Short mmCIF file of C-alpha atoms in Angstrom, two decimals:
data_model
loop_
_atom_site.label_atom_id
_atom_site.label_comp_id
_atom_site.label_asym_id
_atom_site.label_seq_id
_atom_site.Cartn_x
_atom_site.Cartn_y
_atom_site.Cartn_z
CA MET A 1 89.07 106.26 58.16
CA ARG A 2 90.00 106.96 54.64
CA ASN A 3 93.45 106.93 53.17
CA GLU A 4 93.30 110.48 52.29
CA GLN A 5 92.95 111.37 56.03
CA LEU A 6 96.19 109.74 56.88
CA ASP A 7 98.29 112.83 56.15
CA VAL A 8 96.05 114.94 58.43
CA PHE A 9 96.59 112.29 61.21
CA LEU A 10 100.24 112.46 60.75
CA ALA A 11 100.33 116.24 60.80
CA GLU A 12 98.45 116.16 64.07
CA LEU A 13 100.67 113.50 65.41
CA LYS A 14 103.70 115.66 64.66
CA GLU A 15 102.17 118.46 66.65
CA LEU A 16 101.52 116.11 69.60
CA THR A 17 104.94 114.66 69.61
CA ASP A 18 106.61 117.94 69.20
CA ILE A 19 105.35 118.65 72.82
CA GLU A 20 107.61 117.09 75.21
CA SER A 21 105.52 115.67 78.01
CA PRO A 22 107.38 113.36 80.55
CA THR A 23 105.11 112.67 83.49
CA SER A 24 107.18 114.98 85.70
CA SER A 25 106.60 117.93 83.37
CA LEU A 26 103.17 119.21 84.45
CA GLU A 27 103.34 121.95 81.88
CA GLY A 28 104.19 119.57 79.08
CA VAL A 29 101.35 117.15 79.90
CA ASP A 30 98.93 120.12 80.29
CA ARG A 31 100.01 121.36 76.73
CA VAL A 32 98.98 117.86 75.38
CA ALA A 33 95.74 118.04 77.27
CA ASP A 34 95.10 121.45 75.85
CA TRP A 35 95.89 120.09 72.25
CA PHE A 36 93.24 117.34 72.85
CA ILE A 37 90.77 119.91 74.18
CA ARG A 38 90.97 121.99 71.03
CA LYS A 39 90.53 118.73 69.07
CA ALA A 40 87.52 117.69 70.99
CA GLU A 41 85.97 121.11 70.60
CA SER A 42 86.55 120.97 66.86
CA LEU A 43 84.40 117.76 66.86
CA GLY A 44 81.65 119.21 69.01
CA LEU A 45 82.70 117.22 72.19
CA ALA A 46 82.65 118.13 75.62
CA TYR A 47 85.62 117.73 78.09
CA GLN A 48 86.21 117.56 81.88
CA LYS A 49 89.51 117.91 83.58
CA ILE A 50 89.81 115.22 86.30
CA PRO A 51 91.85 116.48 89.34
CA MET A 52 94.41 114.13 90.75
CA THR A 53 95.22 113.85 94.53
CA SER A 54 98.77 114.63 94.19
CA ASP A 55 100.82 117.72 93.04
CA LYS A 56 103.34 115.43 91.44
CA VAL A 57 101.04 114.91 88.55
CA THR A 58 98.72 117.08 86.64
CA ASP A 59 95.02 116.48 85.74
CA SER A 60 93.81 113.76 83.54
CA LEU A 61 91.20 114.44 80.95
CA PHE A 62 87.81 112.97 79.97
CA ILE A 63 86.23 113.77 76.69
CA SER A 64 82.74 112.50 75.52
CA ASN A 65 79.79 113.31 73.31
CA ASN A 66 77.71 112.75 76.48
CA PRO A 67 79.90 113.26 79.57
CA ASN A 68 77.05 112.92 82.02
CA ALA A 69 75.74 109.61 80.60
CA GLU A 70 74.72 106.99 83.05
CA GLN A 71 76.22 104.38 80.79
CA PHE A 72 79.02 104.50 78.20
CA ASP A 73 79.01 102.08 75.31
CA ILE A 74 82.81 102.34 74.72
CA LEU A 75 85.34 103.89 77.02
CA PHE A 76 88.63 104.53 75.18
CA VAL A 77 91.66 104.77 77.58
CA ALA A 78 95.00 106.23 76.58
CA HIS A 79 97.75 108.47 78.08
CA MET A 80 99.38 111.71 77.42
CA ASP A 81 102.70 111.37 79.27
CA THR A 82 105.95 109.89 78.01
CA VAL A 83 109.24 108.62 79.67
CA PHE A 84 111.70 110.96 78.07
CA PRO A 85 113.40 113.74 80.04
CA LEU A 86 112.75 117.29 78.94
CA GLY A 87 115.37 118.22 76.23
CA THR A 88 115.37 114.80 74.56
CA GLY A 89 113.29 116.07 71.79
CA LYS A 90 116.32 118.10 70.27
CA ASP A 91 117.83 114.67 69.54
CA VAL A 92 114.81 112.97 68.16
CA PRO A 93 112.85 115.20 65.76
CA PHE A 94 109.81 113.87 64.09
CA LYS A 95 111.10 111.83 61.15
CA ARG A 96 109.37 109.91 58.31
CA GLN A 97 111.37 107.19 56.74
CA ASP A 98 110.89 103.67 55.19
CA GLY A 99 107.19 103.60 56.16
CA HIS A 100 107.89 104.51 59.85
CA ILE A 101 107.58 107.61 61.97
CA ASN A 102 110.31 108.05 64.62
CA ALA A 103 109.38 110.58 67.41
CA LEU A 104 109.12 110.66 71.16
CA GLY A 105 106.01 109.04 72.39
CA VAL A 106 104.84 108.38 68.77
CA ILE A 107 103.67 104.97 69.59
CA ASP A 108 103.54 105.07 73.44
CA ASP A 109 100.95 106.52 73.47
CA LYS A 110 100.27 109.72 71.43
CA ALA A 111 99.18 107.78 68.18
CA GLY A 112 96.70 105.56 70.11
CA ALA A 113 95.30 108.54 71.92
CA LEU A 114 94.83 110.49 68.72
CA LEU A 115 93.41 107.44 66.80
CA SER A 116 90.55 107.21 69.32
CA PHE A 117 89.21 110.57 67.94
CA TYR A 118 89.38 109.31 64.38
CA VAL A 119 87.34 106.29 65.32
CA LEU A 120 84.81 108.49 67.28
CA GLN A 121 84.36 110.96 64.45
CA GLU A 122 83.25 108.08 62.05
CA LEU A 123 80.53 106.97 64.55
CA ASP A 124 76.97 107.89 64.47
CA LEU A 125 77.06 109.62 67.91
CA SER A 126 73.33 109.85 68.01
CA ARG A 127 73.50 105.94 68.72
CA TYR A 128 76.46 105.75 71.04
CA ASN A 129 77.74 107.27 74.25
CA ILE A 130 81.54 107.37 73.86
CA GLY A 131 84.20 108.35 76.48
CA ILE A 132 87.87 109.00 76.02
CA TYR A 133 89.89 108.95 79.29
CA LEU A 134 93.34 110.53 78.71
CA ASN A 135 95.66 109.66 81.73
CA SER A 136 98.24 112.18 82.79
CA HIS A 137 100.68 109.71 84.43
CA GLU A 138 100.33 106.15 83.20
CA GLU A 139 104.07 105.87 82.77
CA ILE A 140 104.56 105.91 86.66
CA GLY A 141 101.73 103.50 87.36
CA SER A 142 98.64 105.55 87.31
CA MET A 143 98.67 105.75 91.01
CA TYR A 144 96.33 108.89 91.28
CA ALA A 145 94.12 107.98 88.26
CA LYS A 146 93.10 104.47 89.29
CA GLU A 147 89.80 105.34 91.08
CA SER A 148 88.67 107.68 88.38
CA ILE A 149 89.39 105.10 85.62
CA ARG A 150 87.57 102.40 87.62
CA ASP A 151 84.60 104.81 88.03
CA TYR A 152 84.31 105.32 84.35
CA ALA A 153 85.00 101.60 83.55
CA ARG A 154 82.07 100.57 85.92
CA LYS A 155 79.78 102.68 83.76
CA SER A 156 80.95 101.29 80.57
CA LYS A 157 79.91 98.33 78.47
CA TYR A 158 83.48 97.82 76.94
CA CYS A 159 86.90 99.45 77.46
CA PHE A 160 89.20 99.73 74.44
CA VAL A 161 92.79 100.57 75.73
CA MET A 162 94.63 102.45 72.97
CA GLU A 163 98.12 101.28 73.85
CA PRO A 164 100.16 100.18 70.91
CA ALA A 165 99.94 96.89 69.11
CA ARG A 166 103.03 94.80 69.21
CA GLU A 167 105.62 94.94 66.51
CA ASP A 168 103.95 92.03 64.61
CA GLY A 169 100.52 93.69 64.93
CA SER A 170 99.27 91.58 67.79
CA MET A 171 96.66 93.14 70.13
CA VAL A 172 96.77 92.33 73.88
CA ALA A 173 94.31 89.75 75.18
CA THR A 174 95.54 89.40 78.74
CA ARG A 175 98.12 91.12 81.00
CA LYS A 176 99.74 89.98 84.31
CA GLY A 177 99.04 91.56 87.57
CA MET A 178 101.58 93.18 89.90
CA ILE A 179 102.26 93.61 93.53
CA THR A 180 105.15 95.94 94.72
CA TYR A 181 106.63 96.29 98.14
CA LYS A 182 109.33 98.60 99.51
CA VAL A 183 111.49 96.70 101.98
CA GLU A 184 113.84 98.43 104.46
CA PHE A 185 116.68 96.65 106.37
CA HIS A 186 118.16 98.12 109.51
CA GLY A 187 121.54 96.94 110.80
CA VAL A 188 124.45 98.04 112.89
CA ALA A 189 127.13 100.38 111.39
CA ALA A 190 130.80 99.65 112.06
CA HIS A 191 134.25 100.52 110.51
CA ALA A 192 134.83 97.93 107.79
CA GLY A 193 138.56 97.71 108.61
CA ASN A 194 138.94 98.29 112.22
CA HIS A 195 135.86 96.66 113.68
CA PRO A 196 133.96 94.65 111.09
CA GLU A 197 132.85 92.22 113.75
CA ARG A 198 130.77 94.87 115.47
CA GLY A 199 128.77 95.49 112.36
CA ARG A 200 125.46 93.88 111.23
CA SER A 201 125.19 94.57 107.43
CA ALA A 202 121.75 95.61 106.23
CA LEU A 203 123.31 95.40 102.73
CA VAL A 204 124.27 91.82 103.09
CA GLU A 205 120.77 91.02 104.29
CA ALA A 206 119.19 92.82 101.29
CA ALA A 207 121.50 90.88 98.93
CA ASN A 208 120.47 87.51 100.51
CA PHE A 209 116.80 88.65 100.14
CA ILE A 210 117.27 89.23 96.44
CA VAL A 211 119.01 85.94 95.89
CA GLU A 212 116.28 83.95 97.80
CA PHE A 213 113.54 85.51 95.68
CA SER A 214 115.44 84.78 92.58
CA LYS A 215 115.18 81.16 93.34
CA LEU A 216 111.35 81.48 93.50
CA ASN A 217 110.77 82.54 89.89
CA ASP A 218 108.32 80.03 88.36
CA PHE A 219 107.60 80.48 84.62
CA ASN A 220 105.15 77.59 84.65
CA ALA A 221 103.11 79.07 87.44
CA GLY A 222 103.35 82.46 85.80
CA HIS A 223 104.96 84.45 88.67
CA THR A 224 108.38 86.14 88.57
CA PHE A 225 110.21 88.44 90.90
CA ASN A 226 112.40 91.44 90.38
CA CYS A 227 114.16 93.60 92.83
CA PHE A 228 116.19 96.88 92.52
CA MET A 229 118.18 98.55 95.23
CA THR A 230 117.04 102.00 96.41
CA ASN A 231 119.81 102.26 99.06
CA GLY A 232 122.84 100.20 99.26
CA GLY A 233 124.94 101.66 102.20
CA SER A 234 126.82 104.96 102.71
CA ALA A 235 130.45 104.22 101.96
CA HIS A 236 132.90 101.36 101.14
CA ASN A 237 134.58 101.51 104.60
CA VAL A 238 131.32 101.46 106.60
CA ILE A 239 129.34 98.36 107.44
CA ALA A 240 125.97 99.44 106.13
CA ASP A 241 123.29 100.02 108.86
CA TYR A 242 120.52 100.79 106.40
CA SER A 243 119.56 99.36 103.05
CA SER A 244 116.40 99.39 101.04
CA LEU A 245 114.95 97.81 97.88
CA ILE A 246 111.82 97.40 95.84
CA ILE A 247 110.45 93.96 95.09
CA GLU A 248 107.88 93.37 92.46
CA MET A 249 105.98 90.24 91.58
CA ARG A 250 104.29 89.82 88.15
CA TYR A 251 101.71 87.05 88.18
CA LYS A 252 98.74 85.40 86.51
CA LEU A 253 96.90 83.33 89.21
CA PRO A 254 95.39 84.32 92.53
CA SER A 255 97.38 81.58 94.33
CA SER A 256 100.55 83.45 93.56
CA VAL A 257 99.53 86.29 95.83
CA GLU A 258 99.41 83.84 98.81
CA TYR A 259 102.73 82.38 97.59
CA PHE A 260 104.43 85.79 97.62
CA GLU A 261 103.03 86.85 100.94
CA ARG A 262 104.05 83.48 102.59
CA HIS A 263 107.62 83.63 101.33
CA LEU A 264 107.95 87.41 102.07
CA LYS A 265 106.95 86.60 105.72
CA ARG A 266 109.35 83.61 105.99
CA ILE A 267 112.36 85.46 104.62
CA LEU A 268 111.90 88.65 106.57
CA GLU A 269 111.22 86.82 109.80
CA ASN A 270 114.33 84.69 109.46
CA PRO A 271 117.19 87.09 108.82
CA PHE A 272 120.42 85.77 107.24
CA VAL A 273 122.35 88.40 109.32
CA GLN A 274 121.44 88.10 113.01
CA GLY A 275 120.73 91.51 114.37
CA VAL A 276 119.25 92.91 111.15
CA THR A 277 115.62 93.87 111.25
CA SER A 278 113.26 94.78 108.42
CA ASN A 279 109.94 96.33 107.59
CA LYS A 280 107.73 96.39 104.48
CA GLU A 281 105.43 98.76 102.84
CA LEU A 282 102.94 98.00 100.01
CA ILE A 283 103.66 100.40 97.15
CA ASN A 284 101.30 99.33 94.41
CA VAL A 285 98.93 96.51 93.56
CA GLU A 286 97.00 95.55 90.40
CA ALA A 287 95.17 92.57 89.46
CA PRO A 288 95.74 90.58 86.15
CA MET A 289 93.77 91.56 83.24
CA ILE A 290 92.35 88.09 82.41
CA ASP A 291 88.57 87.74 81.65
CA GLU A 292 87.64 84.25 80.96
CA ILE A 293 83.86 85.24 80.53
CA HIS A 294 83.92 88.03 78.13
CA LEU A 295 87.31 87.73 76.38
CA PRO A 296 86.47 84.75 74.20
CA LYS A 297 83.28 86.46 72.91
CA ILE A 298 85.13 89.80 72.22
CA LYS A 299 88.05 87.98 70.39
CA GLN A 300 85.44 86.15 68.20
CA VAL A 301 83.93 89.47 67.10
CA PHE A 302 87.58 90.77 66.25
CA ASP A 303 88.15 87.54 64.38
CA GLN A 304 84.83 87.98 62.39
CA VAL A 305 85.55 91.53 61.52
CA GLY A 306 89.13 90.73 60.56
CA GLN A 307 87.95 88.27 58.07
CA GLU A 308 85.55 90.66 56.67
CA LEU A 309 88.12 93.39 56.31
CA GLN A 310 90.88 90.96 55.32
CA THR A 311 92.93 92.24 58.24
CA PRO A 312 95.05 89.67 60.11
CA ILE A 313 94.05 89.26 63.72
CA LYS A 314 96.76 88.26 66.16
CA TRP A 315 96.76 88.19 69.97
CA VAL A 316 99.46 88.27 72.64
CA ASP A 317 99.44 87.53 76.43
CA ALA A 318 101.53 90.38 77.94
CA GLY A 319 103.65 90.51 81.07
CA GLY A 320 103.55 94.23 81.34
CA LEU A 321 100.72 96.29 82.86
CA SER A 322 98.63 99.05 81.49
CA ASP A 323 95.51 100.93 82.37
CA GLY A 324 93.70 98.01 81.06
CA ASN A 325 94.40 96.12 84.26
CA ILE A 326 92.60 98.95 86.14
CA ALA A 327 89.54 98.87 83.91
CA ALA A 328 89.24 95.15 83.93
CA SER A 329 89.47 95.14 87.73
CA ALA A 330 86.20 97.22 87.70
CA GLY A 331 84.40 94.30 85.83
CA CYS A 332 84.40 96.04 82.54
CA PRO A 333 85.21 93.79 79.42
CA THR A 334 88.50 95.22 78.25
CA ILE A 335 90.72 94.71 75.09
CA ASP A 336 94.20 96.23 74.98
CA GLY A 337 96.74 97.11 72.27
CA LEU A 338 94.24 98.77 69.95
CA GLY A 339 96.60 101.56 68.98
CA PRO A 340 98.48 101.36 65.78
CA THR A 341 101.49 99.06 65.29
CA GLY A 342 104.85 100.11 66.50
CA GLY A 343 107.92 99.27 68.60
CA ASN A 344 111.00 100.25 70.56
CA MET A 345 108.88 101.82 73.32
CA HIS A 346 110.75 103.82 75.85
CA ALA A 347 113.76 104.21 73.42
CA LYS A 348 114.81 107.08 71.24
CA THR A 349 114.18 104.75 68.31
CA GLU A 350 110.50 104.42 69.13
CA TYR A 351 108.52 104.11 65.92
CA LEU A 352 104.98 103.94 64.32
CA VAL A 353 104.26 101.80 61.28
CA ILE A 354 102.36 104.28 59.06
CA ASP A 355 100.49 101.60 57.11
CA SER A 356 98.85 100.24 60.34
CA VAL A 357 96.98 103.43 61.06
CA VAL A 358 94.06 103.31 58.74
CA PRO A 359 93.42 99.49 58.99
CA LYS A 360 93.47 99.70 62.74
CA CYS A 361 91.05 102.60 62.86
CA ASN A 362 88.62 100.78 60.56
CA LEU A 363 89.13 97.53 62.46
CA VAL A 364 88.07 99.18 65.80
CA LEU A 365 85.26 101.06 64.14
CA ALA A 366 83.69 97.92 62.57
CA VAL A 367 84.12 95.92 65.85
CA ILE A 368 82.17 98.63 67.69
CA LYS A 369 79.35 98.43 65.17
CA LYS A 370 79.36 94.71 65.30
CA LEU A 371 79.15 94.64 69.07
CA PHE A 372 76.09 96.74 69.00
CA GLU A 373 74.28 95.28 66.11
CA LYS A 374 70.61 94.94 66.80
#
């Protein structure tokens, strides 16, 4: 990517960020998809809409120079949705100041999604099969896109996830995994003033559950627990007969899964408030993005290219998840955080570092060429 292309990139980025596309706005995400379809057609690329299995989200999008290829050399993964409710855009117009761009979704993840096209247009596409998967609902966990992402990842030699680089420019080498349960507690209602002794508080049981799991956080082992209440009773003068929460574990090691299940069973089968029962439902699960076989080799290529381009290479191990976890779970060698540098994700102050765009594009481009040197 040449420096003179940067103004075109930023103009296109403004068009994308001017479209408000929270996950729940199917129309907004569809408008972003339509924008990328026009971009693909201008580059002579083909596209396919990928239907999801829920009417809560809209289609994802796959773009390629050879969409029916048996194998893809590089699979780019990015997402079209944001977290900001409709109407937020009037408070956060596209703004360029002090080397930054401030706009909704500018770094998470519209700049990364757009940058993948700039990498692709610099490649000799007679030599490569390239795919770009644009997810419609990454911000709510990619629940309905997981299998299609895995399908493409299984057919790909490498997956490059275009989530943003960290504020210091670090790319993401590993990510923790996640297991999420919904837990419901059922007690006995009673008047909190007249007959509290007749009640069996589901809310007190839930509170004790949260406290018990807070004691099990182990930063050395790499697993942590977080809960949030989804129902905490009906009124201040009623002993709560129902309460519910979500508990989520972030983890690195397979042993943590057994640890979580064992303590979940122990705590739920031994209620603190006698007479309260409970049930649990698995909501989401995703394995860690940790590849001890391919990752060292890929990082070495990035380091070599970084030296050649005089571009600093830094890595971070992340606690958050992305679609990189999904691609990696399919056995595809995956590197994440390959979008431009930026920060304040999910806040109105979200920003892109302008000077990071061209170097990151050229770094990714050179890495691809190095990976496939004959």
